[in-house]
Tab-separated table of C-alpha atoms and ligand atoms in Angstrom:
chain	number	residue	atom	x	y	z
A	1472	MET	CA	-3.197	-34.185	-1.500
A	1473	ALA	CA	-0.110	-33.793	-3.593
A	1474	GLY	CA	3.291	-35.010	-2.416
A	1475	LYS	CA	5.610	-32.948	-0.289
A	1476	ILE	CA	5.499	-29.187	-0.760
A	1477	LEU	CA	9.140	-28.196	-0.969
A	1478	SER	CA	9.277	-25.300	-3.408
A	1479	ILE	CA	7.099	-22.330	-4.313
A	1480	SER	CA	6.085	-24.103	-7.521
A	1481	ASP	CA	4.898	-27.084	-5.436
A	1482	LEU	CA	2.817	-24.615	-3.428
A	1483	GLU	CA	1.420	-23.023	-6.587
A	1484	ALA	CA	0.395	-26.445	-7.900
A	1485	VAL	CA	-1.416	-27.410	-4.689
A	1486	ALA	CA	-3.150	-24.014	-4.490
A	1487	GLY	CA	-4.311	-24.481	-8.077
A	1488	GLN	CA	-6.017	-27.717	-7.077
A	1489	THR	CA	-7.622	-26.126	-3.995
A	1490	LEU	CA	-9.066	-22.951	-5.515
A	1491	PRO	CA	-12.074	-22.616	-7.833
A	1492	VAL	CA	-10.767	-22.160	-11.385
A	1493	ALA	CA	-12.087	-18.582	-11.700
A	1494	THR	CA	-10.336	-17.567	-8.465
A	1495	ARG	CA	-7.117	-19.292	-9.434
A	1496	ASP	CA	-7.173	-17.518	-12.792
A	1497	PHE	CA	-7.936	-14.156	-11.165
A	1498	PHE	CA	-4.944	-14.540	-8.870
A	1499	ASN	CA	-2.506	-15.923	-11.411
A	1500	SER	CA	-3.343	-13.967	-14.554
A	1501	GLY	CA	-1.569	-11.010	-16.008
A	1502	ALA	CA	-2.958	-8.429	-18.411
A	1503	THR	CA	-3.651	-8.736	-22.179
A	1504	ASN	CA	-1.156	-11.200	-23.708
A	1505	GLN	CA	0.411	-12.377	-20.440
A	1506	VAL	CA	3.881	-11.273	-21.558
A	1507	THR	CA	5.003	-9.388	-18.460
A	1508	VAL	CA	3.559	-11.793	-15.901
A	1509	HIS	CA	5.714	-14.591	-17.311
A	1510	GLU	CA	8.782	-12.512	-18.044
A	1511	ASN	CA	8.869	-11.213	-14.460
A	1512	SER	CA	9.973	-14.714	-13.438
A	1513	SER	CA	11.786	-15.940	-16.536
A	1514	ALA	CA	14.019	-12.844	-16.676
A	1515	TYR	CA	15.745	-14.067	-13.502
A	1516	ARG	CA	16.965	-17.149	-15.391
A	1517	LYS	CA	19.501	-15.275	-17.490
A	1518	TYR	CA	21.510	-14.318	-14.422
A	1519	ARG	CA	23.962	-16.810	-12.967
A	1520	ILE	CA	25.410	-16.744	-9.476
A	1521	LEU	CA	29.207	-16.612	-9.167
A	1522	PRO	CA	30.062	-18.266	-5.846
A	1523	ARG	CA	33.198	-17.452	-3.847
A	1524	VAL	CA	34.388	-20.671	-2.280
A	1525	LEU	CA	36.133	-21.741	0.924
A	1526	LYS	CA	34.552	-19.004	2.987
A	1527	ASP	CA	33.410	-19.649	6.543
A	1528	VAL	CA	29.646	-19.375	6.234
A	1529	SER	CA	28.772	-20.864	9.619
A	1530	GLN	CA	27.520	-17.498	10.900
A	1531	VAL	CA	25.549	-16.075	7.988
A	1532	SER	CA	23.305	-13.081	8.736
A	1533	THR	CA	20.344	-12.719	6.406
A	1534	LYS	CA	18.919	-9.738	8.292
A	1535	ILE	CA	18.252	-6.243	7.028
A	1536	SER	CA	16.833	-3.224	8.845
A	1537	LEU	CA	13.538	-1.801	7.623
A	1538	PHE	CA	11.524	0.967	9.306
A	1539	GLY	CA	13.968	0.907	12.199
A	1540	ARG	CA	13.750	-2.817	12.966
A	1541	ASP	CA	15.589	-5.903	11.763
A	1542	ILE	CA	13.615	-8.306	9.612
A	1543	THR	CA	14.607	-11.962	9.218
A	1544	PHE	CA	15.603	-11.706	5.575
A	1545	PRO	CA	15.057	-9.212	2.758
A	1546	LEU	CA	11.555	-10.328	1.833
A	1547	CYS	CA	8.149	-8.885	2.720
A	1548	VAL	CA	4.603	-9.547	1.544
A	1549	SER	CA	3.142	-7.188	-1.065
A	1550	PRO	CA	-0.272	-5.628	-0.592
A	1551	ALA	CA	-2.818	-7.736	-2.464
A	1552	GLY	CA	-6.575	-7.214	-2.232
A	1553	LEU	CA	-9.239	-9.826	-1.640
A	1554	GLN	CA	-7.242	-12.271	0.461
A	1555	GLY	CA	-10.584	-13.505	1.782
A	1556	MET	CA	-10.970	-15.221	-1.584
A	1557	ALA	CA	-7.956	-17.387	-0.814
A	1558	HIS	CA	-8.878	-18.240	2.773
A	1559	PRO	CA	-11.582	-17.038	5.196
A	1560	ASP	CA	-8.915	-15.668	7.581
A	1561	GLY	CA	-7.431	-13.683	4.672
A	1562	GLU	CA	-5.178	-10.822	5.735
A	1563	LEU	CA	-5.359	-11.860	9.413
A	1564	ALA	CA	-3.649	-15.147	8.570
A	1565	THR	CA	-1.070	-13.320	6.445
A	1566	SER	CA	-0.313	-10.841	9.220
A	1567	ARG	CA	0.158	-13.602	11.806
A	1568	ALA	CA	2.399	-15.582	9.457
A	1569	CYS	CA	4.538	-12.535	8.607
A	1570	SER	CA	4.895	-11.706	12.277
A	1571	LYS	CA	5.918	-15.260	13.122
A	1572	ALA	CA	8.491	-15.244	10.321
A	1573	GLY	CA	9.784	-11.794	11.301
A	1574	VAL	CA	8.956	-9.955	8.063
A	1575	ASN	CA	6.749	-6.968	7.219
A	1576	MET	CA	3.425	-6.843	5.387
A	1577	GLY	CA	1.613	-4.527	2.990
A	1578	VAL	CA	-2.120	-4.029	3.597
A	1579	SER	CA	-4.229	-3.470	0.468
A	1580	SER	CA	-6.972	-0.841	0.441
A	1581	TYR	CA	-9.131	-3.703	-0.847
A	1582	ALA	CA	-8.368	-5.878	2.182
A	1583	ASN	CA	-11.224	-7.991	3.513
A	1584	HIS	CA	-10.229	-7.167	7.102
A	1585	SER	CA	-9.567	-3.781	8.670
A	1586	VAL	CA	-6.090	-2.356	9.112
A	1587	GLU	CA	-6.823	-2.166	12.857
A	1588	GLN	CA	-7.510	-5.910	13.055
A	1589	ILE	CA	-4.666	-6.844	10.721
A	1590	THR	CA	-2.051	-4.905	12.672
A	1591	THR	CA	-3.413	-6.050	16.048
A	1592	VAL	CA	-3.324	-9.774	15.317
A	1593	GLY	CA	0.173	-9.471	13.868
A	1594	LYS	CA	1.530	-7.598	16.871
A	1595	GLN	CA	-0.039	-10.177	19.224
A	1596	ILE	CA	2.431	-12.711	17.842
A	1597	GLY	CA	5.542	-10.542	17.801
A	1598	PRO	CA	7.044	-7.345	16.425
A	1599	ILE	CA	5.941	-6.602	12.876
A	1600	HIS	CA	5.588	-3.466	10.778
A	1601	HIS	CA	2.788	-2.920	8.290
A	1602	VAL	CA	2.543	-0.487	5.411
A	1603	MET	CA	-0.756	0.730	3.947
A	1604	GLN	CA	-1.334	0.548	0.205
A	1605	LEU	CA	-3.364	3.376	-1.274
A	1606	TYR	CA	-4.949	4.126	-4.617
A	1607	THR	CA	-5.780	7.672	-5.618
A	1608	MET	CA	-9.519	7.747	-5.149
A	1609	THR	CA	-12.180	10.059	-6.531
A	1610	ASP	CA	-13.375	10.594	-2.964
A	1611	ARG	CA	-10.474	12.371	-1.275
A	1612	GLU	CA	-12.088	12.304	2.164
A	1613	LYS	CA	-12.444	8.542	1.985
A	1614	GLU	CA	-8.819	8.273	0.920
A	1615	ALA	CA	-7.769	10.503	3.825
A	1616	ARG	CA	-9.729	8.297	6.232
A	1617	ILE	CA	-7.714	5.280	5.077
A	1618	VAL	CA	-4.489	7.196	5.670
A	1619	ARG	CA	-5.529	8.351	9.153
A	1620	ARG	CA	-6.700	4.901	10.170
A	1621	ALA	CA	-3.455	3.337	8.934
A	1622	GLU	CA	-1.363	5.843	10.867
A	1623	ALA	CA	-3.400	5.357	14.045
A	1624	ALA	CA	-3.016	1.580	13.635
A	1625	GLY	CA	0.769	1.990	13.602
A	1626	CYS	CA	1.554	1.573	9.885
A	1627	LYS	CA	4.987	2.889	8.982
A	1628	ALA	CA	4.425	3.969	5.391
A	1629	ILE	CA	1.922	4.648	2.649
A	1630	PHE	CA	2.572	2.684	-0.525
A	1631	LEU	CA	0.870	4.815	-3.167
A	1632	THR	CA	0.138	2.552	-6.116
A	1633	ALA	CA	1.022	4.657	-9.120
A	1634	ASP	CA	0.564	2.127	-11.934
A	1635	SER	CA	-3.225	1.914	-11.782
A	1636	PRO	CA	-5.068	5.043	-12.970
A	1637	VAL	CA	-7.345	2.416	-14.562
A	1638	LEU	CA	-7.179	-1.370	-14.371
A	1639	GLY	CA	-5.165	-3.240	-16.981
A	1640	VAL	CA	-6.767	-4.881	-20.016
A	1641	ARG	CA	-7.619	-8.168	-18.369
A	1642	TYR	CA	-9.111	-10.424	-21.019
A	1643	ASN	CA	-8.978	-13.329	-18.616
A	1644	GLU	CA	-11.276	-11.488	-16.231
A	1645	TRP	CA	-13.599	-10.301	-19.013
A	1646	ARG	CA	-13.728	-13.397	-21.207
A	1647	SER	CA	-16.630	-15.454	-19.917
A	1648	GLU	CA	-18.658	-13.721	-17.266
A	1649	ALA	CA	-16.906	-10.598	-16.029
A	1650	PHE	CA	-15.035	-11.478	-12.855
A	1651	LYS	CA	-16.702	-10.526	-9.576
A	1652	PRO	CA	-15.458	-11.272	-6.091
A	1653	PRO	CA	-17.665	-13.744	-4.189
A	1654	ALA	CA	-20.513	-12.634	-1.933
A	1655	GLY	CA	-20.068	-12.201	1.783
A	1656	LEU	CA	-16.657	-10.533	1.932
A	1657	ALA	CA	-16.160	-7.266	3.818
A	1658	TYR	CA	-14.239	-4.225	2.508
A	1659	PRO	CA	-13.655	-2.220	5.671
A	1660	MET	CA	-10.984	0.102	4.280
A	1661	ILE	CA	-12.800	1.364	1.191
A	1662	GLU	CA	-16.063	1.376	3.160
A	1663	LYS	CA	-17.978	-0.701	0.625
A	1664	THR	CA	-20.392	-3.507	1.380
A	1665	SER	CA	-20.128	-6.921	-0.178
A	1666	GLU	CA	-23.368	-6.144	-2.086
A	1667	GLN	CA	-21.964	-2.926	-3.544
A	1668	ILE	CA	-18.832	-4.724	-4.758
A	1669	GLN	CA	-20.946	-7.612	-6.076
A	1670	SER	CA	-23.149	-5.337	-8.146
A	1671	GLN	CA	-20.350	-4.460	-10.553
A	1672	SER	CA	-17.519	-6.205	-12.364
A	1673	HIS	CA	-14.048	-5.802	-10.818
A	1674	ASP	CA	-13.223	-3.433	-13.672
A	1675	ASP	CA	-16.317	-1.198	-13.305
A	1676	GLY	CA	-16.052	-1.195	-9.525
A	1677	PHE	CA	-12.414	-0.151	-9.680
A	1678	SER	CA	-12.996	2.684	-12.145
A	1679	SER	CA	-16.011	3.955	-10.219
A	1680	PHE	CA	-13.917	5.126	-7.316
A	1681	ASN	CA	-10.281	5.118	-8.385
A	1682	SER	CA	-9.143	8.362	-9.938
A	1683	ASP	CA	-7.421	8.463	-13.309
A	1684	SER	CA	-6.567	12.132	-12.856
A	1685	HIS	CA	-3.751	11.523	-10.378
A	1686	SER	CA	-0.396	13.301	-10.594
A	1687	TRP	CA	2.795	13.705	-8.593
A	1688	ALA	CA	1.894	17.306	-7.774
A	1689	ASN	CA	-1.614	16.401	-6.598
A	1690	GLU	CA	-0.736	13.380	-4.546
A	1691	ILE	CA	2.613	13.726	-2.801
A	1692	PRO	CA	2.330	17.168	-1.130
A	1693	TRP	CA	-1.250	16.320	-0.114
A	1694	LEU	CA	-0.166	13.019	1.448
A	1695	ARG	CA	2.676	14.778	3.247
A	1696	SER	CA	0.211	17.314	4.612
A	1697	ILE	CA	-2.063	14.695	6.160
A	1698	THR	CA	0.418	12.113	7.498
A	1699	LYS	CA	3.797	11.681	9.127
A	1700	MET	CA	4.145	8.157	7.729
A	1701	GLU	CA	6.755	7.566	5.053
A	1702	VAL	CA	5.509	7.934	1.477
A	1703	TRP	CA	6.587	5.312	-1.056
A	1704	ILE	CA	5.628	4.990	-4.711
A	1705	LYS	CA	4.658	1.509	-5.874
A	1706	GLY	CA	4.877	0.813	-9.581
A	1707	VAL	CA	7.977	2.663	-10.785
A	1708	LEU	CA	9.830	1.171	-13.789
A	1709	THR	CA	12.099	3.941	-15.083
A	1710	PRO	CA	15.117	5.925	-13.824
A	1711	GLU	CA	13.172	9.067	-14.800
A	1712	ASP	CA	10.424	8.255	-12.307
A	1713	VAL	CA	12.996	7.365	-9.647
A	1714	GLU	CA	14.374	10.876	-10.162
A	1715	THR	CA	10.875	12.380	-9.933
A	1716	ALA	CA	10.168	10.451	-6.712
A	1717	ILE	CA	13.378	11.938	-5.282
A	1718	GLU	CA	12.369	15.441	-6.402
A	1719	TYR	CA	9.049	15.044	-4.595
A	1720	GLY	CA	10.833	13.910	-1.454
A	1721	CYS	CA	9.461	10.360	-1.416
A	1722	ASP	CA	11.072	7.868	0.960
A	1723	GLY	CA	11.151	4.865	-1.327
A	1724	VAL	CA	9.974	3.265	-4.536
A	1725	ILE	CA	8.858	-0.267	-5.300
A	1726	ILE	CA	10.103	-1.271	-8.719
A	1727	SER	CA	6.902	-3.036	-9.773
A	1728	ASN	CA	4.657	-3.712	-12.745
A	1729	HIS	CA	1.856	-4.905	-10.457
A	1730	GLY	CA	2.779	-8.522	-11.108
A	1731	GLY	CA	2.102	-8.034	-14.843
A	1732	ARG	CA	-1.566	-7.222	-14.157
A	1733	GLN	CA	-1.583	-3.619	-15.358
A	1734	LEU	CA	0.240	-2.580	-18.557
A	1735	ASP	CA	1.329	-5.727	-20.375
A	1736	GLU	CA	4.654	-5.688	-22.240
A	1737	THR	CA	6.308	-3.555	-19.640
A	1738	PRO	CA	9.734	-5.024	-18.838
A	1739	ALA	CA	10.396	-7.571	-16.140
A	1740	THR	CA	11.168	-5.669	-12.954
A	1741	ILE	CA	14.571	-7.352	-12.519
A	1742	ASP	CA	15.566	-6.023	-15.960
A	1743	VAL	CA	14.979	-2.378	-15.014
A	1744	LEU	CA	16.276	-2.667	-11.450
A	1745	PRO	CA	19.963	-1.925	-12.218
A	1746	ALA	CA	19.194	1.336	-14.051
A	1747	CYS	CA	16.734	2.417	-11.360
A	1748	ALA	CA	19.180	1.624	-8.545
A	1749	LYS	CA	21.912	3.507	-10.386
A	1750	ALA	CA	19.671	6.559	-10.788
A	1751	ALA	CA	18.813	6.470	-7.084
A	1752	ARG	CA	22.473	6.788	-6.009
A	1753	GLY	CA	21.422	5.974	-2.453
A	1754	ARG	CA	19.086	8.980	-2.246
A	1755	ILE	CA	15.895	6.897	-2.068
A	1756	ARG	CA	15.126	3.332	-1.051
A	1757	ILE	CA	14.723	0.851	-3.893
A	1758	HIS	CA	12.608	-2.259	-3.368
A	1759	ILE	CA	11.277	-4.688	-5.986
A	1760	ASP	CA	8.399	-7.087	-6.572
A	1761	GLY	CA	7.122	-9.269	-9.421
A	1762	GLY	CA	7.955	-12.845	-10.281
A	1763	ILE	CA	10.152	-13.609	-7.269
A	1764	ARG	CA	9.723	-17.320	-6.626
A	1765	SER	CA	12.944	-18.584	-5.048
A	1766	GLY	CA	15.757	-17.721	-2.702
A	1767	SER	CA	18.126	-17.294	-5.625
A	1768	ASP	CA	15.709	-14.759	-7.182
A	1769	ILE	CA	15.976	-12.748	-3.952
A	1770	PHE	CA	19.774	-13.069	-4.051
A	1771	LYS	CA	19.878	-11.822	-7.657
A	1772	ALA	CA	17.652	-8.831	-6.871
A	1773	MET	CA	19.894	-7.904	-3.944
A	1774	ALA	CA	22.970	-8.194	-6.186
A	1775	LEU	CA	21.372	-5.892	-8.750
A	1776	GLY	CA	20.639	-3.114	-6.266
A	1777	ALA	CA	17.423	-3.839	-4.358
A	1778	GLU	CA	17.318	-3.303	-0.623
A	1779	CYS	CA	14.400	-5.693	-0.185
A	1780	CYS	CA	12.049	-7.922	-2.208
A	1781	TRP	CA	8.292	-8.370	-1.930
A	1782	VAL	CA	6.048	-11.238	-3.087
A	1783	GLY	CA	2.344	-11.245	-3.960
A	1784	ARG	CA	1.045	-14.484	-5.463
A	1785	PRO	CA	3.185	-16.867	-3.378
A	1786	MET	CA	1.363	-15.490	-0.303
A	1787	LEU	CA	-2.026	-16.104	-1.991
A	1788	TRP	CA	-0.981	-19.679	-2.826
A	1789	GLY	CA	0.092	-20.246	0.773
A	1790	LEU	CA	-3.225	-18.892	2.053
A	1791	ALA	CA	-5.195	-21.050	-0.371
A	1792	TYR	CA	-3.243	-24.147	0.658
A	1793	ASN	CA	-3.551	-23.767	4.404
A	1794	GLY	CA	-4.254	-20.253	5.723
A	1795	GLN	CA	-1.687	-18.922	8.203
A	1796	GLU	CA	0.342	-22.147	8.124
A	1797	GLY	CA	0.445	-22.017	4.343
A	1798	VAL	CA	1.869	-18.479	4.378
A	1799	GLU	CA	4.355	-19.556	7.066
A	1800	LEU	CA	5.387	-22.430	4.809
A	1801	MET	CA	5.863	-20.052	1.866
A	1802	LEU	CA	8.071	-17.758	3.954
A	1803	ALA	CA	10.031	-20.705	5.383
A	1804	ILE	CA	10.730	-22.058	1.885
A	1805	LEU	CA	12.040	-18.710	0.647
A	1806	TYR	CA	14.047	-18.134	3.821
A	1807	GLN	CA	15.853	-21.445	3.750
A	1808	GLU	CA	16.503	-21.185	-0.007
A	1809	PHE	CA	17.881	-17.672	0.398
A	1810	LYS	CA	20.074	-18.528	3.372
A	1811	ARG	CA	21.553	-21.552	1.599
A	1812	CYS	CA	22.063	-19.490	-1.518
A	1813	MET	CA	24.074	-16.963	0.503
A	1814	GLN	CA	26.106	-19.733	2.148
A	1815	LEU	CA	26.823	-21.515	-1.119
A	1816	ALA	CA	27.702	-18.224	-2.810
A	1817	GLY	CA	30.112	-17.416	0.037
A	1818	CYS	CA	28.280	-14.336	1.335
A	1819	LYS	CA	28.225	-13.914	5.113
A	1820	SER	CA	26.017	-10.832	5.215
A	1821	ILE	CA	23.702	-8.967	2.882
A	1822	SER	CA	26.347	-6.303	2.280
A	1823	GLU	CA	28.583	-8.959	0.701
A	1824	ILE	CA	26.024	-9.551	-2.066
A	1825	SER	CA	27.110	-7.328	-4.932
A	1826	PRO	CA	27.041	-7.094	-8.737
A	1827	SER	CA	30.248	-9.124	-8.762
A	1828	SER	CA	28.201	-12.040	-7.370
A	1829	LEU	CA	26.400	-12.369	-10.718
A	1830	GLY	CA	27.041	-12.970	-14.399
A	1831	VAL	CA	24.667	-12.702	-17.364
A	1832	VAL	CA	24.245	-15.507	-19.869
A	1833	ARG	CA	24.949	-14.339	-23.430
A	1834	SER	CA	23.606	-16.229	-26.412
A	1835	ASP	CA	26.944	-16.194	-28.214
A	1836	GLY	CA	29.806	-16.344	-25.808
A	1837	PRO	CA	31.079	-16.727	-22.284
A	1838	LEU	CA	29.236	-15.417	-19.271
A	1839	ALA	CA	29.343	-11.614	-19.095
A	1840	ARG	CA	30.151	-9.875	-15.817
A	1841	ILE	CA	27.737	-7.237	-14.559
B	1230	FMN	C1	-4.823	-11.005	-6.710
B	1230	FMN	C2	-3.913	-9.804	-6.621
B	1230	FMN	C3	-4.401	-8.641	-6.035
B	1230	FMN	C4	-3.585	-7.517	-5.951
B	1230	FMN	N1	-4.080	-6.401	-5.331
B	1230	FMN	C5	-3.297	-5.306	-5.241
B	1230	FMN	C6	-3.770	-4.145	-4.591
B	1230	FMN	O1	-4.883	-4.114	-4.073
B	1230	FMN	N2	-2.955	-3.063	-4.567
B	1230	FMN	C7	-1.706	-3.079	-5.134
B	1230	FMN	O2	-1.004	-2.073	-5.093
B	1230	FMN	N3	-1.226	-4.180	-5.726
B	1230	FMN	C8	-1.979	-5.286	-5.789
B	1230	FMN	N4	-1.468	-6.415	-6.383
B	1230	FMN	C9	-0.072	-6.419	-6.873
B	1230	FMN	C10	0.884	-6.844	-5.763
B	1230	FMN	O3	1.015	-5.866	-4.770
B	1230	FMN	C11	2.300	-7.102	-6.315
B	1230	FMN	O4	2.771	-5.939	-6.966
B	1230	FMN	C12	2.400	-8.277	-7.259
B	1230	FMN	O5	1.530	-9.322	-6.879
B	1230	FMN	C13	3.849	-8.773	-7.277
B	1230	FMN	O6	4.038	-9.768	-8.203
B	1230	FMN	P1	4.017	-11.347	-7.849
B	1230	FMN	O7	2.576	-11.701	-7.602
B	1230	FMN	O8	4.543	-11.962	-9.100
B	1230	FMN	O9	4.891	-11.580	-6.643
B	1230	FMN	C14	-2.270	-7.556	-6.468
B	1230	FMN	C15	-1.780	-8.739	-7.037
B	1230	FMN	C16	-2.584	-9.853	-7.111
B	1230	FMN	C17	-2.022	-11.110	-7.718
B	1231	173	O1	-6.377	-7.087	-9.237
B	1231	173	C1	-5.443	-6.347	-8.932
B	1231	173	O2	-4.316	-6.421	-9.427
B	1231	173	C2	-5.658	-5.312	-7.970
B	1231	173	O3	-4.822	-4.473	-7.842
B	1231	173	C3	-6.874	-5.287	-7.165
B	1231	173	C4	-7.528	-4.094	-7.002
B	1231	173	C5	-8.700	-4.078	-6.274
B	1231	173	C6	-9.193	-5.211	-5.698
B	1231	173	C7	-8.497	-6.400	-5.835
B	1231	173	C8	-7.335	-6.455	-6.572
């Protein structure tokens, strides 16, 4: 076993030693030339934190309110499919860990456990809210069943993934033998058996029942007509689409490029966040995911206009390392980094984190203010 696991990159390294190489690569890869997957993280490096000093930070509050309940700090766990590949307990372990840490969780349509089980085990530990991720499927009835089950299980919102009419160009998955999930996993939300999923590559399986003919007009009014849950759009990268989400009456958007796994050479999410937040003008909730790996990344996203951050791969690394405890460790690392970042920056509450807390490094001169 490696030395102490203190940071998210320590956790990534240990997970990389634990997982089979094909699984590790499936989790960690981006699309095509791997530009966006890397830039999602590296783009945070050009921002610098401008601390205000000699402030009493003995009573810092890291809490925000989401779906009517306070969460411990502005971080939740993104919906990611196939968590059973990281650990046999998969999404159940993630749900328990999120509940223990006091944060919310997204449930993927490709979860290896049912939304009923995932929400139940989380709520057994403490209060937690879940949201249900949805793809537009060719079989509308099947899609509606997912929505109804999620609502009955107490989910607060649908996260409609809008960046995936087809899967990205994933050379890493296609290169040797086309990537297939391992045998023996269940897919209770999409109602597929392990054998059915096994019989096709990830790419063919995805395109066989995800619809590439989706549209705002087809999806949003239909979703509204079948559920009272909030409707959020996951995968928005432009102010234009923020505006469209507002026009369609959506409750929130996740500024996301799917962790760089869909269209490569889209911008890092942190780089489009300010324009998207500006376009929103408080009329719709703005959350962000992609490349967030430290407490200072969370701080920067809050300063640039996000209400909350979400992480995908760090949860998978935690699961791979040690199931529920590994995800708890991941959340504890980010929590303590974020809290200390707030204290050292002189911010006593989330509302004190603002654009004036940051500067941008310029190649040819002094730090620029935001
Ligand atoms: C292995 C894996 C599976 C994923 N599965 C889904 C999914 O089923 N639905 C979805 O909307 N996003 C999915 N995502 C994207 C995540 O929700 C999230 O947008 C992304 O992981 C955030 O970037 P990060 O991993 O850099 O934190 C997946 C990501 C990974 C790495
Ligand atoms: O691989 C992905 O990014 C993804 O979204 C997904 C979709 C279906 C099953 C597993 C992962």
